[in-house]
Amino acid sequence: MERTWRWFGRKDKITLAMLREIGVEGIVTALHDVPNGEIWTREKIRDLREYIESFGMRWSVVESLPVCESIKYGGADRDQLIENYKQSLRNLSAEGIHTICYNFMPVLDWARTDLDHPNPNGTTNLYFSYAEFAYFDIYIVGREGAREEWASFKVPGLDIDRDILAEVDALRAEMTPEGEHKLVETIIVKTQGFVSGNIREDDEHPIELFRQLLSLYDGITKDQLRENMRYFLSAIMPVCEECGMNMCVHPDDPPFPVLGLPRIVTSAEDIEWFLNAVDNPHNGLTFCAGSLSAGAQNDVVEMARRFAPRTHFVHLRSCHIFPNGDFTEASHLGGRADIIELARIFEKTNPDLPMRVDHGMTMLGDGDKGYNAGYSFLGRMFAMGQVQGILATVDRELGIPYKITGFYE
Ligand code: DNO
C-alpha cells in the first residue's frame, strides 16, 4: 500500500519536510479553509498540490470533501449543494486527485469522551466511555427522551447487561463544572473543529449550536438517511465515472447510533447496503480498521476480505474493547483489528492502495505540542514505523517489491 499521512495544511505544526524524513510517500489532506458546501477552485487545489509536490510527495487522497448536513437530512438546498460538490470533484480530478474520503454521519463526526486516557506504559490514548457519553446526552445536551433510551441501552455486539443509568447517576454525584466543560470540549469541540466539523474552537455557545444541529434530524430515520445517501451517490456517480473519481465513505466512529441520530455505516450489513444501493466501482469504502474494530459486532478481518475489492483507501489502527464495552485505541500491533492480516489482504488486492496510520499514542512530549486530538507526531510516527515493518515483511512473503524511500539502495 502507498504510505500516506494525514496532514492538516500549511498551518499544521508537523511539516512536510518532517514527513519526508519518515518514509511518507503521499499526503492526505483537504482545503481546510474553504467553508463546507463551497466549491473547491482549481487554483486553490493546484496551489496546495504544487506545495506538496515541492517536497517530493503527492497529494494522494482528499480527507474530507465534506458532505453538508443538508445533503444528509435532505434539506431544500441539497440539489444546489450537490452541484457544488460535483464541481469540486471535477476540479480535483483536473488537478490529478482521484480519491475522496467523506462521511455520512449526521451532526457529529467521530466521538470520544477522553483524549488523554493513560496506558499502562505512561503514554495516553483516546477513550470512549458509554457512561460519560450518556451523561453528556442526558445532563449537558438535555435531549428529550435520552434518559428513557439509555435505560434500555444494550452495548452493541456484546451480550452483557450494563446499567448505564446507575453509572450516570454515580457520575452526577461527583461531577464538577470543570468536568462538564471538559466533556463538552472533548465531544463536540476538540474532536470536531479540525476535521471540518460543525463546531469550531471559537464558537461561543457550542451546546446551543449543537442542539440546533440535532433538531435538523427530527424525524429522520435510518431508512430515510439511507435514502439520502443513495440520492447523493446516484447524483454524483456520472461525474465520478466521467473523471475517474473514487468515492470512499468513512465508517461511522464509533459504529453505532448516538444521540438519537441514525448511523448507517457501522457493520458488514450496512456496507453491503450502500455498495449495492449504488452498485458502481466508483462508490467505495474507506476501510477504517479502527472505527470498525470499536464495534464488537464487527469481525474486521472477515470484512476486509469481503470488501477489499471496493476499498479505495485504508486507515490502519486498532481498538481494544473492555468487558463493559468501553473502548480505547490499542497498539497498532494488537487489539481487535489484526493489522498484520489486514496488510496481507490489502497488499494482495492492490499494492498501490493508499493507506495511512490513524490516531497514535500521545508520547514523549507530544502532549505539549498542541497537535489535533489523536494526531500526535511521535505516536503516529511510531505506528508508521511498525506498519512499514509489517508491510515490508508481508511484501517479502507475497513476492511484492517493497519500495524504501530516502536511503541509498
Ligand atoms: C477522525 C477521522 C474522521 C474522518 C472523517 C472522514 O480521526 O477519521 O474525522 O476523517 O469522518 O470524513
XYZ file of C-alpha atoms and ligand atoms in Angstrom:
421
model
C 0.000 0.000 0.000
C 1.067 3.562 -0.559
C 2.298 5.046 2.751
C 0.350 8.225 3.317
C -0.083 10.618 6.226
C -2.898 12.933 7.232
C -1.554 16.465 7.168
C -3.671 19.500 8.026
C -2.197 22.003 5.584
C 0.405 24.733 5.872
C -0.736 25.568 9.410
C -0.007 22.024 10.611
C 2.795 22.006 13.189
C 4.035 18.812 11.529
C 5.752 19.941 8.349
C 6.107 18.174 5.015
C 9.887 18.204 5.486
C 9.388 16.155 8.664
C 7.156 13.701 6.838
C 9.653 13.156 4.043
C 12.174 12.005 6.659
C 9.913 9.211 7.909
C 9.089 7.465 4.655
C 5.789 9.129 3.777
C 5.022 8.905 0.052
C 1.635 10.518 -0.221
C -0.336 13.194 1.592
C -3.924 13.031 2.757
C -5.373 16.481 3.227
C -8.171 18.932 2.464
C -8.728 22.618 1.752
C -9.490 23.237 5.403
C -10.071 26.964 4.920
C -12.939 26.562 2.420
C -16.310 26.596 4.222
C -18.380 23.409 3.901
C -20.547 23.494 0.799
C -18.441 25.920 -1.236
C -16.737 24.881 -4.462
C -13.052 23.988 -4.227
C -11.490 26.008 -7.033
C -8.797 24.659 -9.323
C -6.455 27.462 -8.279
C -6.627 26.589 -4.600
C -6.280 22.875 -5.292
C -3.315 23.467 -7.603
C -1.583 25.721 -5.107
C -1.697 23.075 -2.379
C -0.847 20.235 -4.746
C 2.243 22.051 -6.015
C 3.335 22.827 -2.470
C 3.099 19.121 -1.562
C 4.931 18.128 -4.735
C 7.750 20.572 -3.984
C 8.615 18.231 -1.072
C 8.776 15.188 -3.334
C 5.401 13.765 -2.308
C 1.987 13.695 -3.977
C -1.500 14.658 -2.841
C -2.935 11.128 -2.767
C -6.301 11.439 -1.064
C -8.735 14.168 -0.060
C -9.945 13.695 3.515
C -12.524 15.076 3.613
C -14.567 16.763 0.949
C -17.358 17.382 3.476
C -20.931 16.418 2.691
C -23.124 19.184 4.136
C -25.760 18.401 6.734
C -28.468 19.496 4.308
C -27.470 16.709 1.897
C -27.586 14.259 4.796
C -31.000 15.251 6.146
C -32.428 16.132 2.728
C -32.827 19.921 3.034
C -34.343 22.236 0.437
C -30.939 23.351 -0.864
C -29.427 19.884 -1.240
C -29.509 19.844 -5.057
C -27.513 23.065 -5.239
C -25.023 21.714 -2.697
C -24.683 18.501 -4.709
C -23.989 20.602 -7.832
C -21.205 22.365 -5.919
C -19.857 19.001 -4.785
C -19.770 17.762 -8.374
C -17.860 20.849 -9.467
C -15.298 20.317 -6.698
C -14.890 16.721 -7.906
C -14.296 17.913 -11.473
C -11.732 20.438 -10.275
C -9.899 17.892 -8.127
C -9.782 15.413 -10.972
C -8.448 18.067 -13.343
C -5.589 18.525 -10.867
C -4.884 14.780 -10.789
C -6.534 13.846 -7.458
C -8.849 10.868 -7.721
C -9.656 9.557 -4.250
C -12.175 11.231 -1.936
C -12.831 10.218 1.667
C -16.055 11.595 3.179
C -18.542 10.531 5.804
C -22.296 10.329 6.156
C -22.533 10.756 9.934
C -25.221 13.253 10.998
C -24.047 16.229 13.121
C -21.201 14.535 14.950
C -18.152 13.174 13.138
C -16.045 10.827 15.307
C -16.772 10.703 19.056
C -14.596 10.168 22.134
C -15.068 11.077 25.799
C -11.404 11.297 26.833
C -8.429 12.395 24.748
C -5.722 11.573 27.303
C -6.544 8.216 28.787
C -3.424 6.713 30.398
C -1.954 3.490 29.056
C -0.061 1.206 31.429
C 3.228 2.367 29.813
C 2.707 6.058 30.615
C 1.581 7.157 27.149
C -2.028 8.226 26.574
C -4.683 7.332 24.049
C -8.221 8.215 23.062
C -11.056 6.574 25.001
C -14.819 6.170 24.739
C -16.909 5.675 27.875
C -20.597 4.934 27.362
C -21.436 6.302 30.816
C -19.729 9.637 30.173
C -21.307 9.874 26.768
C -24.730 9.159 28.293
C -24.036 11.828 30.932
C -23.311 14.335 28.167
C -26.507 13.343 26.369
C -28.787 13.413 29.420
C -27.392 16.215 31.562
C -25.486 18.522 29.215
C -27.404 18.379 25.948
C -30.593 17.520 27.857
C -32.003 15.694 24.855
C -35.674 14.826 25.153
C -36.155 11.110 25.705
C -32.434 10.486 26.288
C -32.892 9.051 29.796
C -35.518 6.574 28.597
C -33.306 5.494 25.685
C -30.299 4.889 27.906
C -32.492 2.959 30.376
C -32.947 0.213 27.790
C -29.442 0.515 26.325
C -27.527 -2.601 25.218
C -23.819 -2.438 24.347
C -23.713 -3.236 20.602
C -22.349 -6.668 19.843
C -21.800 -7.713 23.476
C -24.084 -9.969 25.440
C -23.848 -8.097 28.746
C -26.255 -6.236 30.997
C -24.888 -2.831 31.765
C -26.850 -0.436 33.937
C -25.775 2.798 32.316
C -28.226 4.941 34.270
C -26.752 3.783 37.573
C -23.303 4.778 36.284
C -24.587 8.113 35.045
C -26.143 8.826 38.451
C -22.840 7.993 40.143
C -21.069 10.409 37.782
C -23.699 13.051 38.505
C -22.957 12.861 42.213
C -19.318 13.805 41.721
C -19.410 15.942 38.546
C -17.920 19.447 38.671
C -18.451 22.378 36.268
C -14.872 21.785 35.043
C -15.685 18.133 34.396
C -18.736 19.105 32.367
C -16.755 21.698 30.442
C -14.118 19.097 29.613
C -16.748 16.700 28.270
C -18.180 19.402 26.014
C -14.726 20.337 24.776
C -13.881 16.703 24.081
C -17.099 15.542 22.464
C -18.125 18.489 20.332
C -15.213 20.914 20.074
C -11.730 19.371 20.071
C -12.639 16.291 18.065
C -14.763 18.210 15.561
C -13.457 21.620 14.524
C -10.257 20.469 12.858
C -11.966 17.772 10.777
C -14.161 20.433 9.108
C -16.881 19.679 11.608
C -19.836 21.779 12.593
C -18.396 23.279 15.752
C -15.172 25.245 15.917
C -12.852 26.128 18.772
C -14.076 29.731 18.834
C -17.840 29.101 18.877
C -19.195 30.897 21.929
C -22.253 28.724 22.576
C -21.355 25.253 21.353
C -24.164 23.490 23.201
C -26.918 25.701 21.784
C -25.458 25.282 18.323
C -25.262 21.559 18.852
C -28.918 21.346 19.932
C -29.964 23.230 16.793
C -27.970 20.821 14.657
C -29.586 17.819 16.327
C -33.030 19.258 15.684
C -32.360 19.228 11.940
C -32.675 15.451 12.135
C -36.027 15.309 13.941
C -37.961 12.509 12.301
C -35.060 11.301 10.125
C -34.983 7.528 10.440
C -32.254 5.103 9.440
C -34.176 4.300 6.243
C -34.523 7.979 5.379
C -30.820 8.616 5.944
C -30.019 5.651 3.717
C -32.259 7.058 1.013
C -30.478 10.414 1.290
C -27.127 8.689 0.889
C -28.395 6.807 -2.137
C -29.688 10.095 -3.603
C -26.323 11.798 -3.103
C -24.273 8.923 -4.515
C -26.558 8.412 -7.508
C -26.324 12.116 -8.300
C -22.534 12.269 -8.257
C -21.717 8.912 -9.916
C -21.910 10.201 -13.526
C -19.262 12.814 -12.681
C -17.143 10.189 -10.897
C -17.283 7.983 -13.983
C -16.524 10.850 -16.312
C -13.459 11.935 -14.358
C -12.247 8.708 -12.746
C -13.059 9.722 -9.197
C -13.193 7.118 -6.427
C -15.504 7.958 -3.544
C -14.812 6.166 -0.268
C -17.091 6.680 2.689
C -15.564 6.550 6.150
C -17.329 4.203 8.576
C -19.182 5.752 11.487
C -16.933 6.164 14.502
C -17.944 4.650 16.840
C -20.021 2.255 14.758
C -23.391 2.565 16.475
C -26.172 5.194 16.700
C -25.515 8.104 19.072
C -27.693 10.922 20.465
C -30.817 9.542 18.833
C -29.242 10.017 15.392
C -29.234 7.169 12.902
C -25.877 5.880 11.719
C -25.668 3.838 8.552
C -22.043 2.752 8.016
C -21.500 0.606 11.108
C -21.386 -3.061 10.074
C -20.967 -5.525 7.216
C -24.699 -5.349 6.547
C -24.581 -1.540 6.284
C -21.571 -1.601 3.975
C -23.202 -4.210 1.782
C -26.284 -1.995 1.639
C -24.637 1.182 0.338
C -22.355 -0.694 -2.072
C -25.385 -2.421 -3.607
C -27.641 0.629 -3.442
C -25.340 2.351 -5.937
C -23.503 -0.548 -7.487
C -20.663 1.247 -9.201
C -16.925 0.645 -8.639
C -16.502 4.382 -8.010
C -18.733 4.040 -4.959
C -16.398 2.514 -2.398
C -15.216 2.344 1.161
C -12.507 3.807 3.362
C -11.612 0.701 5.309
C -11.044 2.296 8.717
C -9.952 -0.686 10.778
C -10.085 1.440 13.918
C -13.693 2.563 13.594
C -14.846 -0.910 12.625
C -12.937 -2.620 15.436
C -14.617 -0.373 18.037
C -17.837 -2.308 17.359
C -17.926 -5.754 18.963
C -20.352 -6.816 16.212
C -17.601 -6.492 13.586
C -15.154 -9.207 12.506
C -12.673 -6.818 10.943
C -10.554 -9.357 9.079
C -13.598 -11.035 7.565
C -14.891 -7.623 6.493
C -11.557 -6.751 4.880
C -11.671 -9.965 2.820
C -15.200 -9.234 1.752
C -14.857 -5.542 0.966
C -11.259 -5.245 -0.272
C -12.345 -5.081 -3.931
C -14.425 -1.948 -3.214
C -11.906 -0.373 -0.818
C -10.180 2.741 -2.174
C -8.397 3.901 0.969
C -7.275 2.235 4.206
C -6.913 3.607 7.747
C -4.776 1.343 9.905
C -5.458 1.445 13.630
C -6.924 -0.980 16.106
C -9.209 -0.788 19.147
C -9.373 -2.638 22.433
C -12.867 -3.213 23.831
C -13.103 -3.592 27.623
C -15.502 -6.145 29.160
C -18.091 -3.385 29.826
C -17.987 -2.232 26.164
C -15.909 0.942 26.623
C -13.063 1.103 24.148
C -9.650 2.645 23.706
C -7.078 2.697 20.936
C -4.771 -0.319 21.081
C -1.223 -0.709 19.812
C -1.079 -0.939 16.018
C 0.347 -4.427 16.628
C -2.506 -5.527 18.909
C -6.193 -5.001 19.563
C -9.150 -6.332 17.604
C -8.180 -5.280 14.099
C -5.236 -7.625 13.303
C -3.298 -5.168 11.190
C -0.819 -7.830 10.064
C -3.578 -9.862 8.428
C -5.218 -6.723 7.027
C -1.911 -5.750 5.416
C -1.773 -9.168 3.721
C -5.309 -8.846 2.429
C -4.926 -5.327 1.058
C -1.409 -5.863 -0.369
C -2.707 -8.865 -2.294
C -5.707 -6.933 -3.607
C -3.892 -3.771 -4.612
C -0.328 -2.866 -3.547
C -0.935 0.750 -4.678
C -3.906 1.348 -2.386
C -3.312 4.487 -0.296
C -3.035 3.728 3.424
C -2.468 5.963 6.394
C -1.889 5.103 10.011
C -4.694 6.579 12.026
C -4.575 8.084 15.509
C -1.447 7.456 17.529
C -0.446 7.461 21.158
C 0.488 10.761 22.746
C 4.050 10.065 23.859
C 7.425 11.575 24.740
C 6.227 15.185 24.896
C 3.631 15.067 22.080
C 1.121 16.343 24.647
C 2.796 19.772 24.915
C 2.799 20.495 21.199
C -0.886 21.339 20.645
C -1.457 18.727 17.952
C -5.010 17.907 16.890
C -6.700 15.273 19.043
C -5.484 11.811 18.036
C -2.973 13.231 15.563
C 0.276 13.287 17.543
C 3.606 13.258 15.751
C 5.794 10.824 17.688
C 2.921 8.435 18.450
C 1.845 8.296 14.837
C 5.428 8.075 13.642
C 5.939 5.094 15.968
C 2.840 3.442 14.474
C 4.016 4.298 10.952
C 7.349 2.587 11.686
C 5.526 -0.521 12.901
C 3.282 -0.557 9.847
C 6.224 -0.076 7.469
C 7.840 -3.137 9.072
C 4.638 -5.124 8.645
C 4.340 -4.103 5.007
C 7.964 -4.922 4.201
C 7.558 -8.383 5.780
C 4.224 -9.130 4.137
C 5.559 -7.963 0.772
C 8.542 -10.305 1.111
C 6.128 -13.200 1.798
C 3.978 -12.262 -1.187
C 6.848 -11.544 -3.565
C 5.839 -7.886 -3.959
C 8.711 -5.357 -4.118
C 8.752 -3.040 -1.090
C 9.818 0.466 -2.009
C 12.200 2.028 0.505
C 12.364 5.806 0.229
C 15.056 8.182 1.430
C 18.076 5.826 1.530
C 20.817 4.685 -0.866
C 19.862 1.343 -2.347
C -11.054 11.081 12.726
C -11.279 10.833 11.305
C -12.619 11.314 10.790
C -12.657 11.205 9.269
C -13.952 11.718 8.659
C -13.982 11.465 7.186
O -9.993 10.892 13.229
O -11.072 9.511 10.998
O -12.854 12.616 11.201
O -11.632 11.969 8.732
O -15.039 11.158 9.259
O -14.960 12.239 6.596
